[in-house]
GROMACS .gro file of C-alpha atoms in nm:
model
  358
    1MET     CA    1  -0.235 -24.233   0.864
    2ALA     CA    2  -0.017 -23.946   0.755
    3ASP     CA    3  -0.073 -23.786   0.417
    4THR     CA    4   0.262 -23.916   0.298
    5GLU     CA    5   0.414 -24.253   0.373
    6THR     CA    6   0.778 -24.313   0.443
    7LEU     CA    7   0.870 -24.598   0.213
    8THR     CA    8   1.138 -24.844   0.321
    9PRO     CA    9   1.425 -24.819   0.072
   10ALA     CA   10   1.477 -25.123  -0.145
   11PRO     CA   11   1.769 -25.333  -0.024
   12ASP     CA   12   2.098 -25.280  -0.199
   13PHE     CA   13   2.223 -25.616  -0.327
   14SER     CA   14   2.539 -25.480  -0.487
   15GLY     CA   15   2.762 -25.591  -0.202
   16TRP     CA   16   2.611 -25.934  -0.161
   17SER     CA   17   2.787 -26.248  -0.273
   18CYS     CA   18   2.662 -26.598  -0.340
   19PRO     CA   19   2.802 -26.856  -0.094
   20LEU     CA   20   2.883 -27.077  -0.393
   21PRO     CA   21   3.067 -26.896  -0.671
   22LEU     CA   22   2.882 -26.872  -0.998
   23ARG     CA   23   3.023 -27.059  -1.295
   24ASP     CA   24   3.043 -26.741  -1.504
   25HIS     CA   25   3.223 -26.552  -1.228
   26PRO     CA   26   3.443 -26.290  -1.398
   27ARG     CA   27   3.723 -26.329  -1.143
   28VAL     CA   28   3.904 -26.625  -0.991
   29VAL     CA   29   3.749 -26.745  -0.667
   30MET     CA   30   3.869 -27.001  -0.413
   31GLY     CA   31   3.648 -27.266  -0.570
   32HIS     CA   32   3.860 -27.259  -0.886
   33GLY     CA   33   4.136 -27.433  -0.690
   34GLY     CA   34   3.915 -27.693  -0.527
   35GLY     CA   35   3.934 -27.977  -0.776
   36GLY     CA   36   3.562 -27.965  -0.859
   37ALA     CA   37   3.346 -27.831  -1.140
   38LEU     CA   38   3.498 -27.483  -1.128
   39SER     CA   39   3.851 -27.623  -1.155
   40ALA     CA   40   3.745 -27.837  -1.449
   41GLU     CA   41   3.592 -27.540  -1.626
   42LEU     CA   42   3.906 -27.331  -1.574
   43VAL     CA   43   4.114 -27.607  -1.732
   44GLU     CA   44   3.867 -27.668  -2.014
   45HIS     CA   45   3.806 -27.307  -2.111
   46VAL     CA   46   4.136 -27.135  -2.025
   47PHE     CA   47   4.435 -27.365  -1.996
   48ALA     CA   48   4.360 -27.643  -2.244
   49PRO     CA   49   4.286 -27.403  -2.535
   50ALA     CA   50   4.596 -27.199  -2.451
   51PHE     CA   51   4.835 -27.494  -2.432
   52GLY     CA   52   4.677 -27.755  -2.660
   53GLY     CA   53   4.847 -28.086  -2.734
   54PRO     CA   54   4.736 -28.450  -2.717
   55VAL     CA   55   4.930 -28.531  -2.400
   56LEU     CA   56   4.757 -28.259  -2.197
   57ALA     CA   57   4.420 -28.367  -2.336
   58GLY     CA   58   4.445 -28.686  -2.131
   59LEU     CA   59   4.402 -28.479  -1.810
   60ALA     CA   60   4.550 -28.752  -1.590
   61ASP     CA   61   4.736 -28.701  -1.262
   62SER     CA   62   5.060 -28.727  -1.458
   63ALA     CA   63   5.152 -28.726  -1.826
   64VAL     CA   64   5.307 -29.039  -1.977
   65LEU     CA   65   5.566 -28.947  -2.241
   66GLU     CA   66   5.775 -29.141  -2.491
   67LEU     CA   67   6.128 -29.004  -2.478
   68GLY     CA   68   6.449 -29.165  -2.602
   69GLY     CA   69   6.292 -29.509  -2.609
   70ALA     CA   70   6.169 -29.486  -2.251
   71ARG     CA   71   5.821 -29.425  -2.113
   72LEU     CA   72   5.835 -29.146  -1.857
   73ALA     CA   73   5.566 -29.015  -1.628
   74PHE     CA   74   5.592 -28.643  -1.554
   75SER     CA   75   5.391 -28.438  -1.306
   76THR     CA   76   5.398 -28.110  -1.118
   77ASP     CA   77   5.201 -27.977  -0.823
   78SER     CA   78   5.198 -27.672  -0.596
   79TYR     CA   79   5.128 -27.668  -0.224
   80VAL     CA   80   4.967 -27.381  -0.035
   81VAL     CA   81   4.838 -27.566   0.272
   82ARG     CA   82   4.755 -27.368   0.584
   83PRO     CA   83   4.882 -27.437   0.850
   84LEU     CA   84   5.230 -27.548   0.746
   85PHE     CA   85   5.238 -27.824   1.012
   86PHE     CA   86   4.951 -28.050   1.109
   87PRO     CA   87   4.894 -28.387   1.279
   88GLY     CA   88   5.054 -28.649   1.058
   89GLY     CA   89   5.265 -28.424   0.838
   90SER     CA   90   5.363 -28.086   0.701
   91ILE     CA   91   5.374 -27.893   0.377
   92GLY     CA   92   5.714 -28.056   0.317
   93ASP     CA   93   5.569 -28.406   0.340
   94LEU     CA   94   5.282 -28.309   0.111
   95ALA     CA   95   5.516 -28.163  -0.150
   96VAL     CA   96   5.694 -28.498  -0.186
   97ASN     CA   97   5.409 -28.742  -0.136
   98GLY     CA   98   5.162 -28.555  -0.352
   99THR     CA   99   5.388 -28.555  -0.657
  100VAL     CA  100   5.513 -28.910  -0.596
  101ASN     CA  101   5.150 -29.024  -0.578
  102ASP     CA  102   5.055 -28.845  -0.900
  103LEU     CA  103   5.331 -29.039  -1.075
  104ALA     CA  104   5.226 -29.364  -0.909
  105MET     CA  105   4.872 -29.319  -1.044
  106SER     CA  106   5.022 -29.374  -1.390
  107GLY     CA  107   5.204 -29.683  -1.269
  108ALA     CA  108   5.538 -29.504  -1.248
  109ARG     CA  109   5.795 -29.534  -0.974
  110ALA     CA  110   5.914 -29.179  -0.903
  111ALA     CA  111   6.287 -29.123  -0.943
  112TYR     CA  112   6.364 -28.748  -0.928
  113LEU     CA  113   6.194 -28.435  -0.800
  114SER     CA  114   6.247 -28.065  -0.844
  115CYS     CA  115   6.149 -27.834  -0.562
  116GLY     CA  116   6.064 -27.465  -0.568
  117PHE     CA  117   6.036 -27.263  -0.244
  118ILE     CA  118   5.836 -26.938  -0.255
  119LEU     CA  119   5.905 -26.763   0.075
  120GLU     CA  120   5.734 -26.464   0.226
  121GLU     CA  121   5.961 -26.192   0.358
  122GLY     CA  122   5.972 -26.222   0.737
  123VAL     CA  123   5.917 -26.596   0.769
  124GLU     CA  124   6.152 -26.741   1.028
  125THR     CA  125   6.449 -26.927   0.884
  126ALA     CA  126   6.394 -27.193   1.151
  127VAL     CA  127   6.053 -27.263   0.997
  128VAL     CA  128   6.207 -27.285   0.648
  129ASP     CA  129   6.468 -27.525   0.785
  130ARG     CA  130   6.202 -27.740   0.950
  131VAL     CA  131   6.003 -27.763   0.627
  132ALA     CA  132   6.315 -27.841   0.423
  133ARG     CA  133   6.414 -28.118   0.662
  134ALA     CA  134   6.066 -28.268   0.649
  135LEU     CA  135   6.074 -28.256   0.270
  136GLY     CA  136   6.414 -28.423   0.257
  137ALA     CA  137   6.309 -28.698   0.497
  138ALA     CA  138   5.991 -28.763   0.299
  139ALA     CA  139   6.192 -28.786  -0.024
  140ARG     CA  140   6.430 -29.040   0.126
  141ALA     CA  141   6.139 -29.244   0.261
  142ALA     CA  142   5.976 -29.244  -0.083
  143GLY     CA  143   6.300 -29.343  -0.257
  144VAL     CA  144   6.332 -29.029  -0.467
  145GLU     CA  145   6.606 -28.769  -0.501
  146VAL     CA  146   6.551 -28.394  -0.500
  147ALA     CA  147   6.771 -28.318  -0.798
  148THR     CA  148   6.712 -27.947  -0.864
  149GLY     CA  149   6.525 -27.652  -0.722
  150ASP     CA  150   6.463 -27.281  -0.698
  151THR     CA  151   6.396 -27.017  -0.432
  152LYS     CA  152   6.198 -26.694  -0.461
  153VAL     CA  153   6.103 -26.437  -0.196
  154VAL     CA  154   5.794 -26.216  -0.211
  155GLU     CA  155   5.723 -25.904  -0.005
  156ALA     CA  156   5.569 -25.933   0.342
  157GLY     CA  157   5.194 -25.960   0.312
  158ARG     CA  158   5.213 -26.101  -0.042
  159GLY     CA  159   5.241 -26.466   0.060
  160ASP     CA  160   5.154 -26.695   0.346
  161GLY     CA  161   5.488 -26.798   0.488
  162ILE     CA  162   5.588 -27.075   0.249
  163TYR     CA  163   5.448 -27.209  -0.077
  164LEU     CA  164   5.609 -27.508  -0.245
  165ASN     CA  165   5.612 -27.654  -0.594
  166THR     CA  166   5.747 -27.996  -0.684
  167ALA     CA  167   5.774 -28.167  -1.020
  168GLY     CA  168   5.869 -28.529  -1.064
  169ILE     CA  169   5.964 -28.787  -1.322
  170GLY     CA  170   5.958 -29.165  -1.312
  171LEU     CA  171   5.969 -29.468  -1.540
  172VAL     CA  172   5.659 -29.656  -1.659
  173ALA     CA  173   5.692 -30.024  -1.751
  174PRO     CA  174   5.620 -30.100  -2.120
  175ASN     CA  175   5.317 -30.320  -2.042
  176VAL     CA  176   5.146 -30.076  -1.807
  177ASP     CA  177   4.864 -29.852  -1.934
  178ILE     CA  178   4.683 -29.683  -1.646
  179ARG     CA  179   4.460 -29.385  -1.728
  180PRO     CA  180   4.106 -29.264  -1.657
  181GLN     CA  181   3.981 -29.349  -2.007
  182ARG     CA  182   4.039 -29.722  -1.946
  183ALA     CA  183   3.759 -29.763  -1.690
  184ALA     CA  184   3.523 -30.027  -1.834
  185PRO     CA  185   3.187 -30.180  -1.740
  186GLY     CA  186   3.249 -30.474  -1.511
  187ASP     CA  187   3.548 -30.318  -1.337
  188VAL     CA  188   3.553 -30.345  -0.960
  189VAL     CA  189   3.610 -30.020  -0.767
  190ILE     CA  190   3.844 -30.049  -0.468
  191VAL     CA  191   3.951 -29.782  -0.219
  192SER     CA  192   4.272 -29.841  -0.024
  193GLY     CA  193   4.142 -29.735   0.318
  194PRO     CA  194   3.938 -29.490   0.527
  195ILE     CA  195   3.867 -29.153   0.369
  196GLY     CA  196   3.857 -28.791   0.488
  197LEU     CA  197   4.145 -28.800   0.735
  198HIS     CA  198   4.367 -28.535   0.577
  199GLY     CA  199   4.104 -28.266   0.533
  200VAL     CA  200   3.968 -28.309   0.884
  201ALA     CA  201   4.320 -28.308   1.033
  202ILE     CA  202   4.389 -27.975   0.862
  203MET     CA  203   4.060 -27.825   0.977
  204SER     CA  204   4.107 -27.939   1.337
  205VAL     CA  205   4.436 -27.748   1.363
  206ARG     CA  206   4.327 -27.450   1.156
  207GLU     CA  207   4.015 -27.386   1.362
  208GLY     CA  208   4.131 -27.525   1.698
  209LEU     CA  209   3.857 -27.788   1.700
  210GLU     CA  210   3.849 -28.118   1.891
  211PHE     CA  211   3.643 -28.417   1.785
  212GLY     CA  212   3.691 -28.653   2.079
  213ALA     CA  213   4.006 -28.809   1.930
  214GLU     CA  214   4.301 -28.669   1.738
  215VAL     CA  215   4.255 -28.699   1.363
  216ARG     CA  216   4.587 -28.743   1.184
  217SER     CA  217   4.650 -28.684   0.816
  218ASP     CA  218   4.694 -28.997   0.605
  219CYS     CA  219   4.975 -28.825   0.411
  220ALA     CA  220   5.194 -29.101   0.262
  221ALA     CA  221   5.377 -29.200  -0.057
  222LEU     CA  222   5.181 -29.469  -0.241
  223GLY     CA  223   5.450 -29.596  -0.479
  224GLY     CA  224   5.512 -29.914  -0.283
  225LEU     CA  225   5.142 -29.997  -0.268
  226VAL     CA  226   5.108 -29.952  -0.643
  227ASP     CA  227   5.414 -30.172  -0.698
  228ALA     CA  228   5.244 -30.447  -0.495
  229MET     CA  229   4.931 -30.416  -0.707
  230LEU     CA  230   5.124 -30.424  -1.034
  231ALA     CA  231   5.309 -30.734  -0.917
  232VAL     CA  232   4.972 -30.912  -0.927
  233THR     CA  233   4.876 -30.781  -1.270
  234PRO     CA  234   4.994 -30.500  -1.498
  235ASP     CA  235   4.636 -30.468  -1.620
  236LEU     CA  236   4.515 -30.211  -1.369
  237HIS     CA  237   4.273 -29.993  -1.563
  238VAL     CA  238   4.259 -29.677  -1.349
  239LEU     CA  239   4.432 -29.543  -1.039
  240ARG     CA  240   4.353 -29.207  -0.883
  241ASP     CA  241   4.446 -29.047  -0.552
  242PRO     CA  242   4.136 -28.863  -0.428
  243THR     CA  243   4.291 -28.539  -0.305
  244ARG     CA  244   4.107 -28.210  -0.367
  245GLY     CA  245   3.736 -28.277  -0.399
  246GLY     CA  246   3.778 -28.613  -0.228
  247LEU     CA  247   3.650 -28.951  -0.340
  248ALA     CA  248   3.343 -28.802  -0.507
  249ALA     CA  249   3.545 -28.574  -0.737
  250ALA     CA  250   3.788 -28.851  -0.833
  251LEU     CA  251   3.510 -29.092  -0.928
  252ASN     CA  252   3.321 -28.829  -1.125
  253GLU     CA  253   3.633 -28.740  -1.322
  254ILE     CA  254   3.690 -29.106  -1.410
  255ALA     CA  255   3.327 -29.163  -1.508
  256THR     CA  256   3.333 -28.859  -1.734
  257ALA     CA  257   3.668 -28.944  -1.895
  258ALA     CA  258   3.567 -29.302  -1.975
  259GLY     CA  259   3.199 -29.240  -2.050
  260VAL     CA  260   3.090 -29.506  -1.802
  261GLY     CA  261   2.870 -29.517  -1.495
  262VAL     CA  262   2.997 -29.583  -1.144
  263ARG     CA  263   2.774 -29.759  -0.892
  264LEU     CA  264   2.873 -29.750  -0.525
  265THR     CA  265   2.742 -29.910  -0.208
  266GLU     CA  266   2.719 -29.623   0.037
  267ARG     CA  267   2.776 -29.834   0.348
  268ALA     CA  268   3.087 -29.993   0.196
  269VAL     CA  269   3.277 -29.662   0.180
  270PRO     CA  270   3.501 -29.654   0.491
  271VAL     CA  271   3.458 -29.335   0.693
  272PRO     CA  272   3.630 -29.327   1.036
  273GLU     CA  273   3.403 -29.236   1.326
  274ALA     CA  274   3.607 -28.927   1.412
  275VAL     CA  275   3.582 -28.804   1.052
  276ALA     CA  276   3.208 -28.873   1.043
  277ASN     CA  277   3.159 -28.683   1.370
  278ALA     CA  278   3.369 -28.389   1.254
  279CYS     CA  279   3.187 -28.368   0.922
  280ALA     CA  280   2.848 -28.385   1.095
  281LEU     CA  281   2.953 -28.100   1.325
  282LEU     CA  282   3.087 -27.886   1.041
  283GLY     CA  283   2.817 -27.967   0.786
  284LEU     CA  284   3.058 -28.142   0.550
  285ASP     CA  285   3.032 -28.459   0.344
  286PRO     CA  286   3.331 -28.691   0.401
  287TRP     CA  287   3.308 -28.814   0.041
  288TYR     CA  288   3.419 -28.465  -0.068
  289VAL     CA  289   3.698 -28.423   0.190
  290ALA     CA  290   4.059 -28.448   0.069
  291ASN     CA  291   4.287 -28.746   0.123
  292GLU     CA  292   4.666 -28.756   0.084
  293GLY     CA  293   4.749 -29.123   0.134
  294LYS     CA  294   4.466 -29.314  -0.031
  295LEU     CA  295   4.396 -29.436  -0.383
  296VAL     CA  296   4.092 -29.558  -0.571
  297ALA     CA  297   4.143 -29.836  -0.828
  298PHE     CA  298   3.935 -29.966  -1.118
  299VAL     CA  299   4.036 -30.328  -1.163
  300PRO     CA  300   3.907 -30.595  -1.406
  301ARG     CA  301   3.675 -30.824  -1.212
  302ARG     CA  302   3.886 -31.132  -1.286
  303GLU     CA  303   4.184 -30.968  -1.111
  304ALA     CA  304   4.000 -30.793  -0.827
  305GLU     CA  305   4.031 -31.059  -0.557
  306ALA     CA  306   4.406 -31.100  -0.607
  307VAL     CA  307   4.468 -30.725  -0.625
  308LEU     CA  308   4.264 -30.668  -0.309
  309ALA     CA  309   4.465 -30.933  -0.125
  310ALA     CA  310   4.793 -30.772  -0.235
  311MET     CA  311   4.671 -30.433  -0.117
  312ARG     CA  312   4.571 -30.568   0.223
  313ALA     CA  313   4.915 -30.724   0.261
  314HIS     CA  314   5.076 -30.379   0.231
  315PRO     CA  315   5.072 -30.137   0.528
  316LEU     CA  316   4.912 -29.860   0.323
  317GLY     CA  317   4.636 -30.087   0.193
  318ALA     CA  318   4.560 -30.295   0.502
  319GLU     CA  319   4.203 -30.158   0.516
  320ALA     CA  320   4.132 -30.171   0.141
  321VAL     CA  321   3.772 -30.257   0.049
  322VAL     CA  322   3.553 -30.294  -0.257
  323ILE     CA  323   3.307 -30.003  -0.270
  324GLY     CA  324   3.133 -30.057  -0.604
  325ASP     CA  325   3.164 -30.134  -0.971
  326CYS     CA  326   3.166 -29.980  -1.316
  327VAL     CA  327   2.848 -30.011  -1.527
  328GLU     CA  328   2.713 -29.924  -1.871
  329ASP     CA  329   2.414 -29.741  -1.725
  330HIS     CA  330   2.409 -29.366  -1.658
  331PRO     CA  331   2.741 -29.292  -1.839
  332GLY     CA  332   2.938 -29.008  -1.684
  333MET     CA  333   2.750 -29.032  -1.356
  334VAL     CA  334   2.828 -29.171  -1.011
  335VAL     CA  335   2.542 -29.311  -0.804
  336ALA     CA  336   2.531 -29.468  -0.458
  337ARG     CA  337   2.293 -29.726  -0.321
  338THR     CA  338   2.186 -29.605   0.022
  339GLY     CA  339   2.128 -29.808   0.334
  340PHE     CA  340   1.754 -29.758   0.288
  341GLY     CA  341   1.752 -29.925  -0.051
  342GLY     CA  342   1.736 -29.607  -0.256
  343THR     CA  343   1.984 -29.452  -0.497
  344ARG     CA  344   2.137 -29.106  -0.489
  345VAL     CA  345   2.351 -28.920  -0.738
  346VAL     CA  346   2.702 -28.832  -0.619
  347ASP     CA  347   2.770 -28.504  -0.797
  348LEU     CA  348   3.100 -28.343  -0.886
  349PRO     CA  349   3.155 -28.072  -0.623
  350MET     CA  350   3.140 -27.713  -0.739
  351GLY     CA  351   3.454 -27.613  -0.552
  352GLU     CA  352   3.624 -27.721  -0.230
  353GLN     CA  353   3.457 -27.765   0.107
  354LEU     CA  354   3.789 -27.705   0.282
  355PRO     CA  355   4.019 -27.466   0.094
  356ARG     CA  356   4.397 -27.464   0.127
  357ILE     CA  357   4.427 -27.830   0.233
  358CYS     CA  358   4.720 -27.918   0.007
   0.00000   0.00000   0.00000
């Protein structure tokens, strides 16, 4: 052995990054836009204290306001999906259906939308025209009017082709009170159809992947389905469209807001074979993958059978199923009974498995 040893330098960790962003991250990361725990913390610690107000404190998909003797639902959403076009839809379809659905989750029938286009310098006008036409067609199909809008252009390299923002308003019937805080023990939990289609459709195009069969986005406006449910009973406790963060995030948000437990039957949750195969290949959990044409409902047990029948009679609810119930145990938590007879906790996701999906 030599008189002196050459010591291996200690590794420099300064450039390393954690694959999951830390909750005390000093800068915004992609996970803050994913609809999971990081998004919730950003709202709780930054936006809610800055804005205040009892309406915002409800943290529902849309705000229900009393104005001039009418009950209005009001919502806004921004769309940064990549790519702009995908099997089953486009950013234009999403911009309409996403906002219409947020209003529907309060029991409102959307009436008017605003639309803001943020365009990157250099994007082809033919692409802008195609998106605008898709948006207009989706609005007509949903029965809403685009009543006002705005256009901005940012320098090349400062955007990603097209970003959209839509805001919408609609009327809520006087006897309808749908909000996350109304979930109650005994409620039956229903999902309107197979989950995970939108997120997997986006990923298949984005990454050029094939899963044995084309996976198409479920992007659709849910106002008609909600109308069919309300025709059975106005006493729907909770409606939520499980978009970012998927079914798991939506159920966790409801459980936390109402202080109740949610108990699911794992095998009852409908996951299409193509989605299951894609998620297995990519290491994803379909319960956390975004949907754009599904809803989850918390319905009083006495009304559940009739509501389920009404959903199945509508094209967008033909595959609706009961997936669980609401319980007093483990308040604020979602658990699933597995096929092996055990129970697992379904956590709120930290961020988003698939970023830029809406």
